[in-house]
Amino acid sequence: MTRAELVEWARDIYDDLDFTVVRQWLAEHPTRKAAGYLPVYAPRELLHATGFLPVGVHGGGDRLEIIRGDAFYQSYICHLPRSVIELAQSGRLDMLSAVLFPSTCDVIRNLSGMWKLLYPDVYVRYIDVPQVPDPGAAAEFWAGELNHLLDDLAGVSGHRPTDDELRHSIAVYNETREMIRTLYALRRERPWDVPTEELYLLLRAGESIPPETFLARARQYLAAVEADPKRPRDNSRVVIVGAFCEQPPLGLIKSIERAGCYIVDDDFLLGNRFLTHDVPADANPVRALADAFIRNDMASSVLYEIDPMGKRNLMKNRVAAASADGIIFATPSFCDPALLDQPMLRAGAETAGIPCIAFKYAENTGQFQQFREQAGTFADSIKLWGAA
Amino acid sequence: MAEALKDRSMVLQKEMIANHFERLAQAPETGEKVVYTFVPGNLTELIRSFGALPVLPEINALQSGMRKLSGEYIAEAERAGHSEDVCTYVKCDIGMMRAGNIGPGGTKLPKPDLLLLSYTGCYTFMKWFELLREEYDCPTVMFHVPYQGDGKLEPEHREYMLRQLREQVIPALEKVTGRKYDEEKLRHHLQLSAMAEDDLVAVLQAGKTVPSPIDGYFGTVYYVGPIFSAFRGTQEGVDYYRALREEVEERSALGLGPITPEGPLEGEKYRLVVEGPPNWTHFRDFWKMFADEKAVVVASTYTKVGGTYDFGFRHDPNDPLGTMADYCSGCYTNLNLPARIDMIVRYIEEYKADGFLINSVKSCNSFSAGQLMILREVEKRTGIPGAFIESDLVDPRYFSAANIKNRLESYFQMIDARRAGRTA
Ligand code: SF4
Ligand code: SF4
């Protein structure tokens, strides 16, 4: 497939709020089930091993009219849960037999209770991840949670995986994360060859298809990129921070790129690479998954930061790792984790002399002119400072 | 007689709080150690057993709201880059700190020797102490209280909390105070907690009497003040709740209504259950809107954020660490939505309420996300229409007196109409 064909394939999946690919998969696998997970981190390996098709539930973006969702949420709550409720209330998520609600924030937490009431036949679990990297109590707790989840999921799917099957799922997701790291590294090195719009669509498609299919498509994409090199431009290199849960509309990503910015790192769809290292695929699988989370060095607004200097240093480190010139804090309106973190992150960035701008969006924002202008001015000023 | 007794509990509370803030102000000189922690999931008995003094930043924030200082504090925090979208308690606290950290007692609050981050029922707590940690050079210890996602305390979650207490929290307190963990002392404090809790529950449940001798929301936020803050597990706490219980029982025996800022409320007309925290910047005006209509809140959920005692839980000195885990897990905002709905329905039934109201505050996703669903479910299960109003905790910009008053007046008219319909 060519680059354009792959991007169109991914765009179709992204645009399709009826989740046709999920429904097709279910039709082709009549004994299997699909399970949803909300942002940010959910142990997809367990869904995969118990026979579910893991499906990311990321709201309806700017492609969904909210008719019922607003009756569930006050105006001062972010947009994501109302579009998730809209998807569900309009029957678009009725193929999900289970939905996992990670401890990303209290909005998603409370949505788990709403789901229990609205959809009593669906398996619902709040995923309370450990907050401190303590190899003792926290690792034990998390292993217990994973075992509990595994038992429950096996009960719903009717398939209790063997340790080997669990290890296989771990290996598949190791490969997936490795692939995403490769894509991110390539974009970092040659952002002109891997526009974020394309990368983002590919990863969004990956949220609705089996990981094996995603891997195959991603390999094709890598090959297509090599076959179709682009010319570098004199763009500024920016890191996007704050968009880990409610996703920005595609138009916003495009606007930033078209304004003269190469996005060289971001936290879109962060759950798909939350574990930064491979999970050992030759050990006790549940324990290995638990320990991998505890040992993980992902720093994110959704986890407690144990290092008192952590918040202050994070932006400096990320900008250095991405060889970026500046940071765009792009945050969903009313997003507690992102907005409460921002003063700390921004102070650290500014102390390190990193140029920053900040704006808020909602997933259904339709006007991008203002973002484009802001990002354009930012990109220009970075070039000016850089040349000074 | 009742007035004299009422004075006694109020005087006691005033004295206790004044003494506490005085001790806090003196702490840099006396060397008493200071532990900042949150109301839900506070481990006051444990802190006290180490001879340390607790500071509850939410209490400081709400006091700033009542003293009309919060608007400026919030503005200060927003000027410093804090978003207008997030919890105003946090911004009020940060603004207060920047303005010199003068606490509710009018004296300077000491810096924390330890930030005890009891992560119980609210995500924002984690960020709040990350933010404070940027300002204070002191250790932080995290205590993760798992959320009751499935509506119950799971045994593994309890075990996890016990291990954290033993392996993280107690060692952190030992290090900061230089004292060894003393279980006997802890038991002693827990014993005192249970005594005060018995009396508090008698006060809360007085709301079941018709007419109610207490206001279970506006009045009760004062009543729960000592037990939610520094005084659980202290003799002062025990004395206060004993005095309060006597007063309330006296009022109940005499068939009297609650005391309001406008004086005693007689002729109770509406009995309500309220969900959600109050607004603090216009607390008296808000209360008056109810009192003027002779509406009495007979029970509320907010008064359970610092502990849910009215369904039987008491701190148990025989299981010191286990009981603290049970306590934390049961705090209201750590309960899932179905459990919150069950609680409201139960209150409506047991307290013979004829209405319920949700005060949805902009600040608090923990409380507010899902409240419209709570409204519908409670209506469905009780057959009683509810009222929904919006305000904020300590941001005066979000209290629209006229809107709220209108909403309440129509709601009371609706209750009248329903009554008329029933008797017709
Ligand atoms: S966008 Fe932010 S506040 Fe909203 S659900 Fe996601 S993490 Fe929570
Ligand atoms: S979000 Fe709610 S529970 Fe959390 S600190 Fe703010 S007011 Fe308190």
Coordinates of C-alpha atoms in Angstrom, one line a residue, chain A residues 74 76, chain B residues 217-218 273-280 283 286 290 301-302 340 356-362 364 367-368 371 375 387-393 398-399 404 408:
Chain A
Q74 CA -22.5 20.2 33.6
Y76 CA -17.8 23.0 33.5
Chain B
Y217 CA -26.2 20.6 56.2
F218 CA -25.6 24.3 57.0
V273 CA -31.7 16.0 51.7
V274 CA -28.7 17.8 50.1
E275 CA -25.9 16.3 48.0
G276 CA -22.7 18.3 47.3
P277 CA -20.6 20.8 49.2
P278 CA -21.9 24.2 50.2
N279 CA -20.8 27.5 48.8
W280 CA -18.6 29.2 51.4
F283 CA -22.6 30.7 53.2
F286 CA -27.3 30.6 51.0
F290 CA -33.5 28.0 53.0
T301 CA -23.8 13.7 52.0
Y302 CA -21.2 16.5 52.3
R340 CA -23.7 7.5 46.7
F356 CA -33.6 16.7 47.7
L357 CA -31.3 19.1 46.2
I358 CA -27.9 18.9 44.6
N359 CA -25.5 21.8 44.9
S360 CA -23.1 21.2 42.1
V361 CA -19.8 23.0 42.6
K362 CA -17.7 23.9 39.6
C364 CA -14.9 19.5 42.3
F367 CA -18.3 15.3 43.6
S368 CA -19.8 16.9 40.5
Q371 CA -24.4 14.4 39.7
L375 CA -30.4 13.4 40.2
A387 CA -33.5 20.4 42.4
F388 CA -30.2 21.1 40.8
I389 CA -28.3 24.3 41.5
E390 CA -24.8 25.3 40.6
S391 CA -22.2 27.4 42.5
D392 CA -18.6 27.0 43.7
L393 CA -16.8 26.4 46.9
Y398 CA -19.7 31.6 40.7
F399 CA -22.4 32.4 43.2
I404 CA -30.2 30.2 43.1
L408 CA -35.1 27.3 45.2

